[in-house]
Amino acid sequence: MKTYLQKMGRSLQLPVAVLPAAALLQGIGHLMPQSWGLAQFMQAGGVAILNQIALLFAVGLAFGMSKDKDGAAALAGLVAYIIPVGILTPANVSLLMGISVKSVDPAFNFVSGNVLVGIIAGLSAGALYNRFHETKLPMALSFFSGKRLVPIIASLVMLLVSAVLLFAWPTIYDALVNFGKFFINLGAVGAGLYGFFNRLLIPTGLHQALNQVFWFNVAGINDIGNFWANKGVKGVTGMYQAGFFPVMMFGLPAGAYAIYRNALPERKKETAGLMMAGAFASFFTGVTEPLEFSFMFVAWPLYVLHAVFVGLSLGVAAFMHWTAGFTFSAGLVDYLLSIHMPIANMPLMLLVQGIFMAVIYYFGFNFAIKKFNLMTPGREPLNTDAVDEVEVSDNDDKYSLVAKKVYAGIGGYENIKVIDNCTTRLRLQLFDTDKADQSLIKTSGAAGVNILDKNNIQIIIGTEVQFVADALTKLYDAKTPLTKAKSTTESEEKSEPAKEEPVSDVKSGTETFYSVANGKLEDIEQVPDDTFSQKMLGDGYAVVPTDGQIVSPVDGTITTIFPTKHAMGIKTEDGLEVLLHMGIDTVQLKGEPFDVKVTDGQAVRHGDLLASVDLDAIIAAGKKTDMMVIVTNMSVVSMMKFKNLDRQVTKDDDVVKITTK
């Protein structure tokens, strides 16, 4: 259920991502003199988008919830939406119920355009696609097999859903409206409560469901839609959005500064980098996850305090009737667009409120961190207790040192069942993953640790994982014992001489990356594998290919070809280190679908054939064919400028320009 809700939360961002287009059209339209035809033209375009929000949710959710993000799922979402909207009109309900149109419950006037109907349609279509998109019908009906079957099944299922809604919709709608009226009647207190629960539910992903009630036309509130359409009451419309601006533009960055100030002296530098990046994202775009997740779990009382502050900010803004709006998030960009809307009320006062929120956040966070000794980033104390360790020697290379820390962190020989790896991660089976010490494992330099269940754990190492896996296997085969020693951090500080930083061979410049195949260009965040989608190895893109000819995305030199042939490394002329990973979990196929056409050390140009891949064999093995292109040394990258993701591409199409520092 947790996985489903998280996937649903990500999918809800697809239709929401369309709304900035409406904000741009409306915002620019209202900057112009209203007597201009162009101003009215642009505003009409923005309203056109806002009037179809429910349809966008149906299509976007169906697409996002489908296994392989296929257009057939989106089409099924469209079909699933128009069936109940078309059937449950007052005129049709009158005919079906055998009553006059005047006697039809008014709730049926609000089926069309209701986001809840769009969500029901989208979730239903996505589930039906996942269930039936590979179904094979008898020969006579074979044309309708597979993906073509999904919209047909969706129409039949939504007929049944419409029959249920024919009787249930008035009750459902009345309950939603009463819920909305309850919060509206609470006024500023209601806005504050919404803000508090909005933040509190983020760890579960359920905040997205809550947002739909207040921001869109689910319960009659429709705060975002009404704001950008200039509907409602000035000083009231926007009350469920305005209070986020002082938090995201001022409060959270100030909280980040408090976290930095409380970091240990030896960890201030690393903490500064983390906090500065998060603070900038929060201020400029309103994206708060990098900051919030940095302390959400390690210092949860601080996160609860943050939720209280958000509620306070929304309550104050609503009480003072200071309003502004957003379509993406409450950052500087949306603020500048929204303050020109006629329905915005005293939006400049939100900046004044922001200064006060910055003070509250800084001193509130500072007090809580010190008073309760919260382990915010940079405050984790050096472990001076005895820890499990493996004896090191002068003959150990860097892979052996990493392996020894991992070996100790997972409990040594007694806790290991199976050692395996794919291109970037160790895939280990343990007798008991509860015995794994994640903090000790991460001292090895691992990018992440993912505990799947009681026996399976994945440790993200990077493209050199094969060498670490080999060293780990040697430790296991030798039944290497664990010893108790002081913290590795402390002992290294005392015994190891300072090391000179390696001289970077990266050149400053801009490189163009091209598609690796003919097919569908894919945002890396949409790849159905957490290691890639969460950018644990770096940023990049993917292509879902339509044929098996995989080419070089860039000019460079082949640096690594993995033994299982499913991945290779390329170093560009400017020094970018690129990982090409062919398929998901294809390491298990032992190289069979891959015919590699290049060798280690070979120079390649973009468009040169790297490998011929049997896509049918990958699919038959139950694997995905996504071809990922990842820049693994992102520390040298200053900018990545993508060119129209989520489109059909050929091998000659450029995808992204990457500028090195």
XYZ file of C-alpha atoms in Angstrom:
661
model
C 0.000 0.000 0.000
C 2.826 2.412 0.861
C 4.448 1.801 -2.534
C 1.115 2.315 -4.283
C 0.453 5.593 -2.491
C 3.948 6.868 -3.236
C 3.523 6.000 -6.913
C 0.133 7.705 -6.887
C 1.710 10.801 -5.331
C 4.364 10.933 -8.069
C 1.722 10.403 -10.752
C -0.397 13.255 -9.421
C 2.512 15.554 -10.223
C 2.061 14.861 -13.953
C -1.210 16.788 -14.363
C -0.117 19.380 -11.795
C 3.000 20.013 -13.908
C 0.725 21.339 -16.679
C -0.688 24.105 -14.492
C 2.351 26.436 -14.700
C 1.388 26.892 -18.359
C -1.939 28.323 -17.178
C -0.143 30.545 -14.660
C 2.231 31.823 -17.350
C -0.597 32.670 -19.750
C -2.705 34.299 -17.039
C 0.195 36.120 -15.399
C 1.547 37.613 -18.632
C -1.985 38.344 -19.827
C -2.682 40.423 -16.728
C 0.607 42.311 -17.074
C -0.674 43.770 -20.343
C -3.277 46.524 -20.643
C -6.634 44.773 -20.451
C -7.863 46.595 -23.544
C -5.381 44.669 -25.666
C -6.770 41.723 -27.587
C -3.562 39.783 -26.918
C -4.122 40.074 -23.161
C -7.598 38.570 -23.449
C -6.270 35.951 -25.867
C -3.612 34.744 -23.414
C -5.970 34.772 -20.448
C -8.476 32.694 -22.400
C -5.724 30.155 -23.041
C -4.985 29.925 -19.324
C -8.670 29.486 -18.464
C -8.954 26.747 -21.107
C -6.340 24.714 -19.233
C -7.963 25.327 -15.857
C -11.360 24.218 -17.159
C -9.942 20.796 -18.043
C -8.100 20.012 -14.802
C -10.236 16.926 -14.100
C -9.479 15.565 -17.571
C -5.768 16.230 -17.054
C -5.888 14.241 -13.823
C -7.593 11.311 -15.547
C -5.031 11.171 -18.356
C -1.996 11.979 -16.201
C -2.820 9.496 -13.442
C -3.531 6.693 -15.910
C -0.214 7.344 -17.643
C 1.755 7.675 -14.413
C 0.270 4.571 -12.777
C 0.874 2.336 -15.811
C 3.821 -0.031 -15.646
C 5.650 1.252 -18.706
C 4.227 4.783 -19.059
C 2.487 3.941 -22.325
C 0.207 6.212 -24.329
C -2.457 3.484 -24.429
C -2.900 3.945 -20.678
C -3.396 7.687 -21.134
C -5.989 7.002 -23.858
C -7.753 4.594 -21.497
C -7.768 7.344 -18.870
C -9.468 9.678 -21.329
C -12.097 7.033 -22.144
C -12.581 6.230 -18.459
C -13.268 9.903 -17.731
C -15.683 10.715 -20.549
C -17.928 7.694 -19.808
C -19.225 8.830 -16.357
C -19.129 12.506 -17.369
C -21.262 11.725 -20.404
C -23.683 9.380 -18.638
C -24.260 11.292 -15.418
C -25.552 14.536 -16.888
C -28.822 15.773 -15.328
C -30.703 15.000 -18.553
C -29.470 11.391 -18.656
C -30.021 10.887 -14.931
C -33.594 12.116 -15.412
C -34.126 9.535 -18.142
C -32.494 6.693 -16.223
C -34.290 7.432 -12.956
C -37.658 8.145 -14.597
C -37.963 11.582 -12.997
C -38.099 15.150 -14.265
C -34.898 17.099 -14.798
C -35.949 19.512 -12.054
C -36.101 16.600 -9.604
C -32.551 15.418 -10.335
C -30.178 15.914 -7.392
C -28.101 19.089 -7.979
C -24.949 17.064 -7.269
C -25.091 15.708 -10.832
C -24.382 19.223 -12.105
C -20.876 18.795 -10.659
C -19.751 15.467 -12.139
C -18.148 17.085 -15.163
C -15.012 18.928 -14.122
C -14.789 17.294 -10.684
C -11.220 16.243 -9.987
C -12.352 13.273 -7.881
C -14.037 11.799 -10.956
C -10.808 12.365 -12.880
C -8.800 10.638 -10.156
C -11.171 7.652 -10.089
C -10.964 7.378 -13.878
C -7.166 7.683 -13.933
C -6.544 5.119 -11.195
C -9.008 2.697 -12.779
C -7.446 3.035 -16.229
C -3.925 2.629 -14.866
C -4.877 -0.555 -13.002
C -6.672 -1.952 -16.059
C -3.683 -1.220 -18.278
C -1.326 -3.048 -15.920
C -3.695 -6.026 -15.834
C -4.682 -6.363 -19.489
C -2.065 -4.708 -21.738
C -0.461 -8.067 -22.610
C -3.714 -10.063 -22.910
C -3.979 -12.144 -26.106
C -7.398 -12.749 -27.662
C -8.398 -15.522 -30.095
C -7.132 -15.156 -33.659
C -10.417 -13.698 -34.970
C -10.175 -10.882 -32.416
C -6.391 -10.571 -32.336
C -6.484 -6.989 -33.648
C -7.958 -5.966 -30.292
C -5.335 -7.817 -28.221
C -2.842 -6.210 -25.867
C -2.829 -2.444 -25.522
C -5.780 -1.945 -27.890
C -7.894 -3.950 -25.477
C -7.312 -1.584 -22.544
C -9.546 1.352 -23.608
C -12.314 -1.138 -24.446
C -12.076 -2.775 -21.020
C -11.910 0.694 -19.438
C -15.163 1.724 -21.109
C -16.941 -1.400 -19.837
C -15.609 -1.044 -16.306
C -16.516 2.642 -16.178
C -20.066 1.767 -17.231
C -20.278 -0.229 -14.006
C -18.641 2.585 -12.041
C -21.151 5.027 -13.537
C -24.009 2.743 -12.471
C -22.680 2.818 -8.900
C -22.221 6.605 -9.002
C -25.771 7.005 -10.281
C -26.898 6.126 -6.764
C -23.817 6.999 -4.692
C -22.691 10.317 -6.194
C -25.146 12.594 -4.315
C -24.017 11.128 -0.985
C -20.319 11.299 -1.918
C -20.567 14.843 -3.236
C -22.594 16.082 -0.260
C -20.003 14.605 2.113
C -17.178 16.322 0.230
C -19.002 19.642 0.143
C -19.788 19.439 3.854
C -16.116 18.716 4.544
C -15.141 21.719 2.444
C -17.741 23.970 4.111
C -16.509 22.875 7.520
C -13.010 24.127 6.758
C -14.249 27.265 4.998
C -16.360 28.131 8.044
C -13.271 27.757 10.223
C -11.681 30.572 8.214
C -8.073 31.255 9.164
C -8.068 28.374 11.656
C -9.100 26.008 8.871
C -6.302 27.270 6.644
C -3.845 26.753 9.501
C -5.058 23.206 10.139
C -4.730 22.423 6.441
C -1.168 23.748 6.389
C -0.240 21.677 9.440
C -1.591 18.414 8.016
C -0.208 19.186 4.565
C 3.339 19.030 5.937
C 2.658 16.286 8.444
C 1.415 13.908 5.745
C 4.360 14.394 3.372
C 6.334 11.370 4.702
C 3.372 9.120 3.800
C 2.606 10.694 0.423
C -1.008 11.252 1.497
C -0.580 15.030 1.394
C -1.288 14.836 -2.331
C -4.773 13.474 -1.654
C -5.377 16.238 0.906
C -4.215 18.882 -1.549
C -6.791 17.851 -4.129
C -9.603 18.730 -1.704
C -8.390 22.282 -1.096
C -6.657 23.195 -4.331
C -8.994 21.696 -6.928
C -12.694 21.178 -7.547
C -13.250 18.120 -5.359
C -15.226 19.634 -2.499
C -16.182 22.975 -4.002
C -13.110 24.889 -2.740
C -10.957 24.857 -5.931
C -8.507 27.406 -4.527
C -5.932 27.152 -7.333
C -8.476 27.033 -10.142
C -10.471 29.966 -8.779
C -7.392 32.090 -8.104
C -6.010 31.830 -11.627
C -9.488 32.237 -13.126
C -10.063 35.351 -10.951
C -13.165 33.890 -9.362
C -14.336 34.157 -5.779
C -13.784 36.765 -3.085
C -10.700 38.992 -3.077
C -8.732 38.320 0.094
C -10.301 34.854 0.503
C -9.538 33.025 -2.736
C -5.919 31.921 -2.397
C -6.042 31.467 1.393
C -4.940 27.828 1.070
C -1.859 28.855 -0.936
C -0.628 32.242 0.271
C 0.847 31.138 3.599
C 3.261 28.756 1.875
C 5.217 31.649 0.306
C 6.638 33.031 3.599
C 7.705 29.495 4.578
C 9.292 28.346 1.356
C 10.938 31.634 0.407
C 12.078 32.688 3.890
C 11.273 30.253 6.705
C 12.853 27.045 5.463
C 16.049 28.737 4.195
C 16.415 30.294 7.665
C 15.838 26.866 9.216
C 18.545 25.487 6.946
C 20.923 28.152 8.252
C 20.119 27.100 11.821
C 20.930 23.496 10.939
C 24.251 24.617 9.441
C 25.113 26.714 12.501
C 24.547 23.693 14.758
C 26.673 21.299 12.727
C 29.915 20.033 14.233
C 32.906 22.187 13.233
C 34.524 19.415 11.223
C 31.277 18.843 9.313
C 30.235 22.403 8.607
C 31.626 22.360 5.078
C 29.640 19.323 3.938
C 26.536 20.562 5.779
C 26.828 23.980 4.134
C 26.721 22.416 0.667
C 23.638 20.386 1.495
C 21.775 23.236 3.167
C 22.639 25.873 0.563
C 21.378 23.713 -2.293
C 18.157 22.949 -0.430
C 17.611 26.579 0.584
C 18.051 27.833 -2.981
C 15.600 25.259 -4.354
C 13.064 26.194 -1.682
C 13.376 29.961 -2.254
C 13.468 30.030 -6.023
C 11.169 27.179 -7.062
C 9.344 26.210 -3.857
C 10.760 22.676 -4.023
C 11.269 21.813 -0.356
C 11.915 18.066 -0.403
C 15.754 18.301 -0.359
C 15.553 20.307 2.875
C 12.644 18.531 4.514
C 13.931 15.022 3.900
C 17.335 15.965 5.312
C 15.822 16.160 8.818
C 12.392 14.542 8.450
C 13.435 11.174 9.837
C 16.697 11.829 11.682
C 15.151 14.662 13.726
C 11.410 14.077 13.503
C 10.500 16.447 16.407
C 11.981 19.258 14.321
C 9.796 18.211 11.398
C 6.696 18.355 13.608
C 7.757 21.861 14.643
C 8.099 22.721 10.957
C 4.523 21.495 10.354
C 3.312 23.721 13.193
C 5.116 26.720 11.654
C 3.529 26.031 8.246
C 0.100 25.927 9.870
C 0.879 29.188 11.674
C 1.939 30.856 8.425
C -1.187 29.808 6.528
C -3.376 30.839 9.442
C -1.816 34.309 9.726
C -1.964 34.987 5.979
C -5.616 33.883 5.867
C -6.505 35.955 8.926
C -4.907 39.081 7.426
C -6.419 38.334 3.984
C -3.035 38.497 2.275
C -3.330 36.306 -0.803
C -1.236 35.092 -3.717
C -1.319 31.861 -5.655
C 0.797 29.223 -7.337
C 0.412 26.368 -9.779
C 3.669 24.521 -9.115
C 4.886 25.580 -5.679
C 5.276 28.671 -3.530
C 8.657 29.879 -4.737
C 9.856 33.156 -6.209
C 8.815 32.294 -9.772
C 5.177 31.611 -8.913
C 5.097 34.600 -6.559
C 6.180 37.023 -9.294
C 3.579 35.622 -11.683
C 0.726 35.676 -9.177
C 1.087 39.139 -7.643
C -0.216 40.725 -10.851
C -3.465 38.773 -10.740
C -6.423 41.070 -9.936
C -7.697 38.723 -7.225
C -4.366 38.764 -5.341
C -4.770 40.858 -2.185
C -1.856 42.776 -0.641
C 0.666 40.141 -1.814
C 3.655 42.310 -0.844
C 2.702 41.806 2.797
C 3.606 38.134 2.358
C 7.225 39.287 2.011
C 6.940 41.131 5.320
C 5.431 38.018 6.867
C 8.301 36.066 5.339
C 10.851 38.092 7.320
C 9.032 37.258 10.554
C 8.820 33.579 9.521
C 12.572 33.569 8.899
C 13.165 34.780 12.454
C 10.710 32.226 13.874
C 12.264 29.371 11.916
C 15.850 30.267 12.762
C 15.377 30.711 16.499
C 12.784 27.909 16.714
C 15.039 25.416 14.959
C 18.112 26.612 16.832
C 16.383 26.225 20.210
C 14.914 22.795 19.425
C 18.174 21.395 18.064
C 20.135 22.460 21.137
C 17.445 21.790 23.740
C 16.668 18.251 22.586
C 20.074 17.472 21.042
C 18.487 16.611 17.686
C 20.691 14.813 15.199
C 20.216 17.144 12.257
C 22.682 16.871 9.330
C 26.219 17.490 10.500
C 25.500 16.797 14.196
C 25.969 13.039 14.222
C 28.575 12.502 16.939
C 31.776 10.634 16.207
C 31.317 7.074 17.346
C 33.973 6.267 19.938
C 32.356 3.022 21.010
C 33.743 -0.290 19.893
C 32.476 -1.147 16.423
C 32.833 -4.116 14.121
C 35.829 -3.748 11.870
C 38.152 -5.738 9.610
C 41.885 -5.365 9.954
C 43.399 -3.335 7.121
C 46.855 -3.535 5.622
C 49.127 -1.492 3.389
C 48.318 -3.845 0.510
C 44.617 -2.948 0.487
C 43.481 -0.977 -2.550
C 40.487 1.355 -2.449
C 38.074 -1.436 -3.391
C 39.285 -3.657 -0.564
C 38.855 -0.816 1.917
C 35.285 -0.231 0.756
C 34.552 -3.954 0.860
C 35.889 -4.289 4.397
C 33.640 -1.538 5.698
C 30.641 -3.061 3.936
C 31.582 -6.519 5.220
C 31.693 -5.226 8.781
C 28.528 -3.168 8.327
C 26.448 -6.153 7.196
C 27.624 -8.375 10.035
C 30.451 -10.338 8.469
C 30.572 -13.990 7.403
C 27.970 -15.169 9.920
C 25.251 -12.934 8.446
C 25.936 -13.341 4.713
C 23.990 -15.772 2.517
C 24.589 -14.583 -1.067
C 26.850 -11.922 -2.613
C 25.779 -10.601 -6.008
C 25.895 -7.324 -7.866
C 24.501 -5.508 -10.862
C 26.034 -2.541 -12.623
C 25.946 -0.135 -9.730
C 24.856 -1.891 -6.550
C 25.666 -4.826 -4.354
C 22.678 -7.186 -4.166
C 23.121 -9.116 -0.957
C 21.082 -11.757 0.801
C 21.613 -11.754 4.558
C 20.280 -13.960 7.300
C 18.974 -10.865 9.078
C 19.055 -7.364 7.624
C 18.223 -5.953 11.063
C 21.840 -6.653 11.975
C 23.092 -4.337 9.226
C 24.593 -1.072 10.499
C 23.641 1.488 7.862
C 25.801 4.249 9.310
C 28.845 1.972 9.225
C 28.057 0.879 5.672
C 27.839 4.504 4.549
C 31.325 5.221 5.876
C 32.502 3.110 2.945
C 31.341 5.857 0.601
C 28.207 4.012 -0.485
C 25.689 6.380 -2.098
C 22.744 4.666 -0.465
C 21.450 1.608 1.379
C 18.110 0.035 0.487
C 16.805 -2.666 2.834
C 14.125 -4.537 0.895
C 12.998 -7.056 3.489
C 14.255 -9.341 6.259
C 16.842 -10.971 3.991
C 17.583 -8.681 1.035
C 19.633 -5.512 1.015
C 21.041 -3.394 -1.798
C 24.049 -1.116 -1.348
C 24.616 1.558 -3.981
C 28.345 1.660 -4.800
C 28.584 3.032 -8.335
C 30.089 1.846 -11.582
C 33.075 0.213 -9.839
C 30.817 -2.138 -7.896
C 32.234 -5.242 -9.603
C 35.637 -4.703 -7.967
C 34.034 -4.132 -4.568
C 31.932 -7.273 -5.006
C 35.046 -9.298 -5.856
C 36.848 -7.989 -2.755
C 33.780 -8.711 -0.617
C 33.621 -12.262 -1.969
C 37.272 -12.803 -1.014
C 36.517 -11.691 2.542
C 33.566 -14.078 2.694
C 35.464 -17.031 1.192
C 38.251 -16.512 3.732
C 35.693 -16.369 6.574
C 37.404 -13.170 7.674
C 36.652 -12.505 11.357
C 35.384 -9.221 12.727
C 37.218 -7.408 15.492
C 36.168 -4.615 17.816
C 37.907 -1.303 17.325
C 37.409 2.404 17.798
C 35.321 4.274 15.277
C 36.848 4.120 11.811
C 36.284 7.868 11.493
C 38.228 8.575 14.676
C 41.044 6.137 13.932
C 41.456 7.447 10.388
C 41.663 11.001 11.690
C 44.426 10.019 14.095
C 46.452 7.684 11.927
C 46.055 8.662 8.296
C 48.154 11.480 6.859
C 46.377 14.177 4.947
C 45.889 13.237 1.332
C 46.246 15.632 -1.529
C 43.147 16.117 -3.602
C 43.537 14.551 -7.041
C 43.931 16.982 -9.884
C 40.743 16.957 -11.948
C 41.108 16.252 -15.665
C 37.715 17.759 -16.404
C 37.735 20.623 -18.886
C 35.366 23.549 -18.699
C 32.928 23.504 -21.582
C 29.558 22.382 -22.901
C 28.856 18.981 -24.428
C 25.807 17.813 -26.325
C 24.367 14.400 -25.514
C 22.285 12.537 -28.105
C 19.753 9.738 -27.937
C 21.150 6.208 -27.630
C 18.384 4.654 -29.731
C 15.228 5.231 -31.699
C 12.330 5.298 -29.258
C 10.631 7.241 -26.473
C 12.779 9.717 -24.543
C 12.156 9.320 -20.809
C 12.726 11.541 -17.787
C 15.157 9.710 -15.508
C 12.768 10.285 -12.596
C 10.183 8.138 -14.400
C 12.466 5.104 -14.774
C 10.924 2.208 -12.785
C 14.019 1.658 -10.650
C 14.714 3.692 -7.504
C 18.481 3.760 -7.965
C 18.125 5.603 -11.260
C 14.908 7.558 -10.624
C 16.220 8.922 -7.309
C 19.508 9.874 -9.027
C 21.667 7.947 -6.575
C 24.299 7.489 -9.291
C 23.841 10.841 -10.988
C 21.519 12.653 -13.349
C 20.675 11.841 -16.925
C 17.916 10.468 -19.110
C 16.596 7.236 -20.569
C 15.212 5.968 -23.855
C 12.662 3.166 -24.247
C 13.882 1.781 -27.599
C 11.843 0.585 -30.547
C 14.760 -1.374 -31.989
C 17.909 -2.958 -30.638
C 20.544 -0.721 -32.223
C 22.177 1.143 -29.312
C 24.592 3.939 -30.224
C 26.954 6.236 -28.386
C 25.232 9.307 -26.950
C 28.421 11.371 -26.953
C 31.967 11.635 -28.272
C 34.451 9.939 -25.982
C 36.359 6.810 -25.058
C 35.045 3.465 -23.805
C 36.439 3.036 -20.293
C 34.562 -0.017 -19.031
C 32.543 -2.879 -20.458
C 30.869 -4.909 -17.760
C 31.345 -8.702 -17.878
C 27.603 -9.198 -18.284
C 27.659 -6.807 -21.280
C 24.572 -4.935 -20.097
C 26.439 -1.749 -19.237
C 29.485 0.235 -20.221
C 31.324 3.374 -19.221
C 32.257 6.251 -21.532
C 34.496 9.211 -20.753
C 33.784 12.291 -22.826
C 36.381 14.606 -24.287
C 35.682 17.141 -21.513
C 36.016 14.515 -18.776
C 32.389 13.645 -18.019
C 32.040 10.039 -16.848
C 28.979 8.442 -18.431
C 27.274 5.167 -17.592
C 25.158 3.490 -20.275
C 22.930 0.893 -18.610
C 20.978 -1.276 -21.056
C 17.726 -2.472 -19.482
C 16.644 -2.784 -15.861
C 17.858 -5.764 -13.797
C 19.373 -7.213 -16.980
C 22.533 -8.207 -15.102
C 20.640 -11.415 -14.321
C 20.545 -12.310 -18.032
C 24.308 -12.996 -18.021
C 24.933 -11.046 -21.220
C 22.818 -13.207 -23.524
C 20.693 -10.433 -25.150
C 23.714 -8.151 -25.725
C 26.123 -8.157 -28.664
C 28.697 -5.496 -27.791
C 30.397 -3.925 -30.813
C 33.145 -1.918 -29.057
C 36.153 -2.670 -26.852
C 37.814 -1.062 -23.826
C 39.825 2.008 -24.787
C 38.095 2.478 -28.139
C 37.318 6.038 -29.220
C 33.725 6.582 -30.303
C 31.688 9.383 -31.813
C 28.040 9.989 -31.083
C 25.947 7.755 -33.314
C 28.569 4.964 -33.444
C 27.038 1.536 -32.824
C 27.847 0.306 -29.311
C 25.712 -2.820 -29.104
C 22.937 -4.799 -30.761
C 20.341 -5.799 -28.189
C 17.653 -8.472 -28.410
C 14.756 -6.497 -26.940
C 12.348 -9.430 -27.256
C 14.639 -11.589 -25.112
C 14.724 -8.899 -22.411
C 10.934 -8.582 -22.420
C 10.489 -12.355 -22.421
C 12.648 -12.511 -19.294
C 10.255 -10.105 -17.583
C 12.689 -7.170 -17.650
C 12.350 -3.578 -18.819
C 14.197 -2.312 -21.889
C 14.838 1.276 -20.699
C 18.317 2.443 -21.793
C 19.719 4.784 -19.124
C 22.424 7.392 -19.747
C 23.829 8.677 -16.436
C 26.558 11.236 -15.698
C 28.229 9.746 -12.630
C 30.600 12.624 -11.782
C 27.879 15.232 -11.280
C 30.145 17.254 -8.989
C 31.816 18.726 -12.088
C 28.514 19.678 -13.736
C 27.265 23.246 -13.432
C 24.213 23.002 -15.700
C 22.112 20.419 -17.537
C 19.675 21.815 -20.097
C 17.267 19.199 -21.426
C 15.473 19.568 -24.727
C 11.850 18.434 -24.540
C 11.720 15.231 -22.513
C 8.987 12.631 -23.063
C 9.032 12.630 -26.852
C 9.817 10.268 -29.690
C 13.460 10.504 -30.746
C 15.845 9.035 -33.269
C 19.491 8.190 -32.778
C 20.486 11.538 -34.317
C 18.393 13.707 -31.974
C 20.157 15.826 -29.359
C 18.736 15.467 -25.854
C 20.650 17.591 -23.362
C 23.505 20.078 -23.178
C 25.769 19.660 -20.150
C 28.131 22.385 -19.000
C 31.100 21.503 -16.807
C 32.482 23.819 -14.149
